[in-house]
Coordinates of C-alpha atoms in Angstrom, one line a residue:
M1 CA -9.0 -13.5 5.8
Y2 CA -8.5 -11.0 3.7
A3 CA -7.3 -6.9 4.9
S4 CA -6.4 -3.9 2.8
D5 CA -5.5 -0.7 3.4
A6 CA -6.4 2.4 1.9
F7 CA -3.2 3.8 0.3
P8 CA -1.0 2.5 -1.0
G9 CA -4.0 -0.2 -2.1
R10 CA -2.3 -3.4 -1.0
V11 CA -4.7 -6.7 -0.3
Y12 CA -3.5 -9.2 2.3
K13 CA -4.4 -12.4 3.2
L14 CA -4.1 -13.2 6.5
S15 CA -4.3 -15.9 9.0
L16 CA -7.3 -16.6 11.8
E17 CA -4.2 -15.7 14.0
G18 CA -2.6 -12.1 11.7
K19 CA 0.4 -13.5 10.0
V20 CA 0.0 -12.9 6.8
L21 CA 0.1 -15.9 4.1
A22 CA 0.2 -13.2 0.9
C23 CA -0.5 -9.4 -0.4
S24 CA -1.0 -7.6 -3.2
A25 CA 1.6 -4.6 -3.4
S26 CA 0.9 -3.3 -6.7
R27 CA 0.0 0.0 -6.9
G28 CA -2.0 2.0 -9.6
K29 CA -4.8 1.9 -12.8
Q30 CA -4.2 -2.0 -14.7
L31 CA -5.7 -5.2 -13.4
Q32 CA -5.3 -6.7 -10.4
Q33 CA -3.4 -2.9 -9.9
F34 CA -5.4 -0.8 -6.8
G35 CA -6.0 3.5 -6.3
W36 CA -7.0 4.2 -2.5
I37 CA -9.2 0.4 -2.1
H38 CA -12.5 1.9 -0.1
E39 CA -14.0 -1.2 0.5
I40 CA -13.5 -5.5 -0.2
A41 CA -15.7 -9.2 -0.4
C42 CA -15.8 -11.9 -0.4
P43 CA -18.9 -14.2 -1.6
S44 CA -16.6 -17.2 -1.6
E45 CA -13.1 -19.1 -1.4
N46 CA -12.5 -18.1 -5.0
V47 CA -13.4 -14.7 -5.5
L48 CA -12.1 -11.4 -4.1
Y49 CA -14.5 -7.9 -5.0
V50 CA -12.1 -5.2 -4.5
A51 CA -13.8 -1.6 -4.6
E52 CA -11.3 1.7 -5.5
L53 CA -11.8 5.6 -5.1
L54 CA -9.3 7.4 -7.1
N55 CA -9.7 4.7 -9.7
W56 CA -14.0 4.4 -10.1
R57 CA -14.5 0.9 -9.7
V58 CA -15.0 -2.3 -8.8
Q59 CA -12.6 -4.9 -9.8
K60 CA -13.4 -9.0 -9.5
L61 CA -10.0 -11.0 -8.9
V62 CA -10.7 -14.9 -9.1
L63 CA -7.7 -16.4 -6.7
N64 CA -7.7 -19.4 -7.7
P65 CA -8.9 -20.8 -10.9
K66 CA -9.6 -24.2 -12.5
K67 CA -7.5 -24.7 -15.3

């Protein structure tokens, strides 16, 4: 399960019990950095879309890419 906070713009990976498993703690304007997260969507197990207000964009994150 994924959750986010709007500012400073972090995405959290949570267990079903609510324990934080991972956190993206970077804010900014570069790739994989976030500014005021507005929405997140997880259409599949390995893909996460993050929509931001301050950066006016949607980022697609591939979480566990196959090599």
